Amino acid sequence: MTVSILDRFLLVLFSLLGIAASVAFGALAWANYGSASSWENVIRSYPGYIYVTVAAAVLLLLSLRFLFYRAFRSTVDYVELQGAYGLVRISHDTLEQLSDKTGKSIRGVHDFATRIRQVSDGVILYTKVRALPDVELQALSEQVQTSVKDYVERIAGVRVAAVSVNIVQVAGQSVKGAKAWVD
């Protein structure tokens, strides 16, 4: 999910306004609370102060959450390798394209899609495969795993920790290139 600069600006603005409003509501509630002359007056007006205070606290927490929404998340969408003359970054999109190219070229695969997750010892490739009819799915899965892993490691130089294959569907007869038998 990408957030535009305008959306980020509006989110920060909303958060700052929320923080200011929650502090103002809290101050108003407790200013009236402090002017009460005795505990008897506070107890009689008890619900009003608590409701405003709780609402101000909830607004403050929500505003702080929105303000620091992306601050503590590190979204790395590239793999960093040490080259001969410095760092080399290969984007996850590039790795997905390499994987998809290899997967679609495997016999028995109709459609192929890949997602990448980076782990400490390389990347994990999550693949979705739509297979052609009458293909042994176990053999297809093993071929997808070995072909994709070998190709991505050879071309990109990135260690592939695992290749997860999810066969989501067997393509019907309306597949491109499939011929209908007519007598």
Short mmCIF file of N, CA, C and O in Angstrom, two decimals, residues 1-61:
data_model
loop_
_atom_site.label_atom_id
_atom_site.label_comp_id
_atom_site.label_asym_id
_atom_site.label_seq_id
_atom_site.Cartn_x
_atom_site.Cartn_y
_atom_site.Cartn_z
N MET A 1 0.85 -1.17 0.00
CA MET A 1 0.00 0.00 0.00
C MET A 1 0.89 1.23 0.00
O MET A 1 1.71 1.42 0.88
N THR A 2 0.72 2.06 -0.98
CA THR A 2 1.49 3.30 -1.03
C THR A 2 0.57 4.46 -0.66
O THR A 2 -0.59 4.51 -1.06
N VAL A 3 1.10 5.37 0.12
CA VAL A 3 0.35 6.53 0.56
C VAL A 3 0.96 7.76 -0.09
O VAL A 3 2.17 7.96 -0.04
N SER A 4 0.11 8.58 -0.69
CA SER A 4 0.62 9.77 -1.36
C SER A 4 1.07 10.81 -0.33
O SER A 4 0.72 10.74 0.85
N ILE A 5 1.81 11.77 -0.80
CA ILE A 5 2.31 12.84 0.07
C ILE A 5 1.15 13.64 0.65
O ILE A 5 1.16 14.00 1.83
N LEU A 6 0.14 13.89 -0.17
CA LEU A 6 -1.04 14.62 0.32
C LEU A 6 -1.73 13.85 1.44
O LEU A 6 -2.10 14.43 2.46
N ASP A 7 -1.89 12.54 1.27
CA ASP A 7 -2.52 11.73 2.31
C ASP A 7 -1.70 11.74 3.60
O ASP A 7 -2.24 11.81 4.70
N ARG A 8 -0.40 11.65 3.48
CA ARG A 8 0.46 11.70 4.67
C ARG A 8 0.34 13.04 5.37
O ARG A 8 0.26 13.11 6.59
N PHE A 9 0.34 14.12 4.58
CA PHE A 9 0.21 15.46 5.15
C PHE A 9 -1.12 15.59 5.89
O PHE A 9 -1.18 16.10 7.02
N LEU A 10 -2.21 15.14 5.27
CA LEU A 10 -3.52 15.23 5.91
C LEU A 10 -3.60 14.36 7.16
O LEU A 10 -4.23 14.75 8.15
N LEU A 11 -2.96 13.20 7.14
CA LEU A 11 -2.95 12.33 8.31
C LEU A 11 -2.20 12.99 9.47
O LEU A 11 -2.67 12.96 10.61
N VAL A 12 -1.08 13.61 9.19
CA VAL A 12 -0.32 14.31 10.23
C VAL A 12 -1.12 15.50 10.75
O VAL A 12 -1.20 15.73 11.96
N LEU A 13 -1.74 16.25 9.84
CA LEU A 13 -2.56 17.40 10.23
C LEU A 13 -3.73 16.96 11.12
O LEU A 13 -3.98 17.55 12.17
N PHE A 14 -4.42 15.91 10.70
CA PHE A 14 -5.52 15.38 11.50
C PHE A 14 -5.03 14.92 12.88
O PHE A 14 -5.68 15.16 13.89
N SER A 15 -3.90 14.28 12.91
CA SER A 15 -3.36 13.80 14.18
C SER A 15 -3.02 14.95 15.12
O SER A 15 -3.35 14.90 16.32
N LEU A 16 -2.39 15.98 14.59
CA LEU A 16 -2.05 17.14 15.43
C LEU A 16 -3.29 17.86 15.93
O LEU A 16 -3.35 18.27 17.10
N LEU A 17 -4.30 17.99 15.06
CA LEU A 17 -5.57 18.60 15.49
C LEU A 17 -6.26 17.73 16.55
O LEU A 17 -6.84 18.25 17.51
N GLY A 18 -6.19 16.43 16.38
CA GLY A 18 -6.77 15.51 17.37
C GLY A 18 -6.09 15.61 18.71
O GLY A 18 -6.73 15.59 19.76
N ILE A 19 -4.76 15.72 18.69
CA ILE A 19 -4.02 15.87 19.95
C ILE A 19 -4.40 17.18 20.63
O ILE A 19 -4.65 17.22 21.84
N ALA A 20 -4.47 18.27 19.86
CA ALA A 20 -4.84 19.57 20.43
C ALA A 20 -6.25 19.53 20.99
O ALA A 20 -6.51 20.04 22.10
N ALA A 21 -7.18 18.92 20.26
CA ALA A 21 -8.58 18.83 20.74
C ALA A 21 -8.67 17.99 22.00
O ALA A 21 -9.40 18.34 22.94
N SER A 22 -7.95 16.88 22.05
CA SER A 22 -8.04 16.02 23.24
C SER A 22 -7.45 16.72 24.46
O SER A 22 -7.99 16.61 25.56
N VAL A 23 -6.36 17.46 24.27
CA VAL A 23 -5.78 18.20 25.40
C VAL A 23 -6.75 19.30 25.86
O VAL A 23 -6.95 19.50 27.06
N ALA A 24 -7.39 19.97 24.89
CA ALA A 24 -8.34 21.04 25.24
C ALA A 24 -9.54 20.47 26.00
O ALA A 24 -9.95 21.02 27.03
N PHE A 25 -10.10 19.37 25.50
CA PHE A 25 -11.26 18.77 26.18
C PHE A 25 -10.88 18.27 27.57
O PHE A 25 -11.63 18.44 28.53
N GLY A 26 -9.71 17.65 27.68
CA GLY A 26 -9.26 17.18 28.98
C GLY A 26 -9.05 18.33 29.95
O GLY A 26 -9.43 18.25 31.13
N ALA A 27 -8.47 19.42 29.47
CA ALA A 27 -8.23 20.58 30.33
C ALA A 27 -9.54 21.20 30.77
O ALA A 27 -9.69 21.59 31.94
N LEU A 28 -10.53 21.29 29.86
CA LEU A 28 -11.83 21.84 30.23
C LEU A 28 -12.52 20.97 31.28
O LEU A 28 -13.10 21.48 32.24
N ALA A 29 -12.46 19.67 31.09
CA ALA A 29 -13.11 18.77 32.03
C ALA A 29 -12.48 18.88 33.42
O ALA A 29 -13.17 18.96 34.42
N TRP A 30 -11.16 18.89 33.46
CA TRP A 30 -10.51 18.92 34.75
C TRP A 30 -10.47 20.32 35.35
O TRP A 30 -10.32 20.47 36.56
N ALA A 31 -10.62 21.36 34.55
CA ALA A 31 -10.71 22.72 35.09
C ALA A 31 -12.01 22.86 35.87
O ALA A 31 -12.04 23.43 36.96
N ASN A 32 -13.09 22.33 35.33
CA ASN A 32 -14.36 22.35 36.05
C ASN A 32 -14.31 21.44 37.27
O ASN A 32 -14.90 21.73 38.30
N TYR A 33 -13.60 20.32 37.15
CA TYR A 33 -13.46 19.40 38.27
C TYR A 33 -12.71 20.07 39.40
O TYR A 33 -13.05 19.94 40.56
N GLY A 34 -11.65 20.81 39.08
CA GLY A 34 -10.85 21.48 40.10
C GLY A 34 -11.60 22.60 40.79
O GLY A 34 -11.29 22.95 41.92
N SER A 35 -12.62 23.17 40.14
CA SER A 35 -13.35 24.26 40.77
C SER A 35 -14.47 23.75 41.69
O SER A 35 -15.11 24.55 42.35
N ALA A 36 -14.67 22.47 41.72
CA ALA A 36 -15.71 21.94 42.61
C ALA A 36 -15.25 22.14 44.05
O ALA A 36 -14.11 21.86 44.40
N SER A 37 -16.17 22.61 44.90
CA SER A 37 -15.78 22.97 46.26
C SER A 37 -15.68 21.78 47.19
O SER A 37 -14.98 21.83 48.18
N SER A 38 -16.36 20.72 46.88
CA SER A 38 -16.30 19.57 47.79
C SER A 38 -16.48 18.28 46.99
O SER A 38 -16.90 18.29 45.84
N TRP A 39 -16.18 17.20 47.64
CA TRP A 39 -16.35 15.89 47.01
C TRP A 39 -17.81 15.62 46.71
O TRP A 39 -18.14 14.90 45.77
N GLU A 40 -18.69 16.19 47.49
CA GLU A 40 -20.12 15.99 47.26
C GLU A 40 -20.54 16.55 45.90
O GLU A 40 -21.28 15.91 45.15
N ASN A 41 -20.03 17.73 45.52
CA ASN A 41 -20.33 18.32 44.21
C ASN A 41 -19.73 17.48 43.08
O ASN A 41 -20.33 17.34 42.01
N VAL A 42 -18.54 16.95 43.31
CA VAL A 42 -17.88 16.12 42.29
C VAL A 42 -18.69 14.84 42.07
O VAL A 42 -18.90 14.41 40.93
N ILE A 43 -19.14 14.23 43.16
CA ILE A 43 -19.89 12.98 43.04
C ILE A 43 -21.23 13.23 42.33
O ILE A 43 -21.65 12.42 41.51
N ARG A 44 -21.89 14.36 42.59
CA ARG A 44 -23.16 14.66 41.92
C ARG A 44 -22.97 14.87 40.41
O ARG A 44 -23.83 14.52 39.63
N SER A 45 -21.85 15.45 40.00
CA SER A 45 -21.61 15.70 38.58
C SER A 45 -20.66 14.67 37.99
O SER A 45 -20.08 14.88 36.94
N TYR A 46 -20.54 13.53 38.64
CA TYR A 46 -19.58 12.48 38.30
C TYR A 46 -19.59 12.04 36.83
O TYR A 46 -18.54 12.07 36.20
N PRO A 47 -20.70 11.66 36.23
CA PRO A 47 -20.60 11.09 34.88
C PRO A 47 -20.05 12.06 33.84
O PRO A 47 -19.30 11.67 32.97
N GLY A 48 -20.41 13.32 33.92
CA GLY A 48 -19.99 14.28 32.91
C GLY A 48 -18.49 14.40 32.79
O GLY A 48 -17.93 14.39 31.69
N TYR A 49 -17.79 14.50 33.90
CA TYR A 49 -16.34 14.65 33.87
C TYR A 49 -15.66 13.39 33.33
O TYR A 49 -14.71 13.46 32.56
N ILE A 50 -16.15 12.26 33.74
CA ILE A 50 -15.54 11.00 33.31
C ILE A 50 -15.75 10.79 31.82
O ILE A 50 -14.82 10.39 31.11
N TYR A 51 -16.94 11.07 31.30
CA TYR A 51 -17.20 10.88 29.87
C TYR A 51 -16.30 11.77 29.01
O TYR A 51 -15.72 11.31 28.03
N VAL A 52 -16.18 13.01 29.39
CA VAL A 52 -15.32 13.93 28.63
C VAL A 52 -13.87 13.50 28.74
O VAL A 52 -13.12 13.53 27.75
N THR A 53 -13.44 13.08 29.91
CA THR A 53 -12.06 12.65 30.11
C THR A 53 -11.75 11.40 29.29
O THR A 53 -10.70 11.31 28.64
N VAL A 54 -12.65 10.43 29.32
CA VAL A 54 -12.45 9.20 28.55
C VAL A 54 -12.44 9.50 27.05
O VAL A 54 -11.59 8.99 26.30
N ALA A 55 -13.36 10.35 26.59
CA ALA A 55 -13.39 10.72 25.17
C ALA A 55 -12.10 11.44 24.78
O ALA A 55 -11.53 11.18 23.70
N ALA A 56 -11.60 12.31 25.63
CA ALA A 56 -10.35 13.02 25.34
C ALA A 56 -9.17 12.04 25.30
O ALA A 56 -8.30 12.15 24.43
N ALA A 57 -9.16 11.08 26.20
CA ALA A 57 -8.07 10.09 26.23
C ALA A 57 -8.11 9.20 24.98
O ALA A 57 -7.06 8.92 24.38
N VAL A 58 -9.29 8.78 24.57
CA VAL A 58 -9.42 7.96 23.37
C VAL A 58 -8.99 8.75 22.13
O VAL A 58 -8.26 8.25 21.27
N LEU A 59 -9.42 10.00 22.04
CA LEU A 59 -9.02 10.85 20.92
C LEU A 59 -7.51 11.06 20.90
O LEU A 59 -6.88 11.02 19.84
N LEU A 60 -6.91 11.24 22.07
CA LEU A 60 -5.47 11.41 22.16
C LEU A 60 -4.74 10.15 21.69
O LEU A 60 -3.80 10.22 20.91
N LEU A 61 -5.19 8.98 22.14
CA LEU A 61 -4.55 7.73 21.74
C LEU A 61 -4.68 7.48 20.24
O LEU A 61 -3.72 7.07 19.57
#
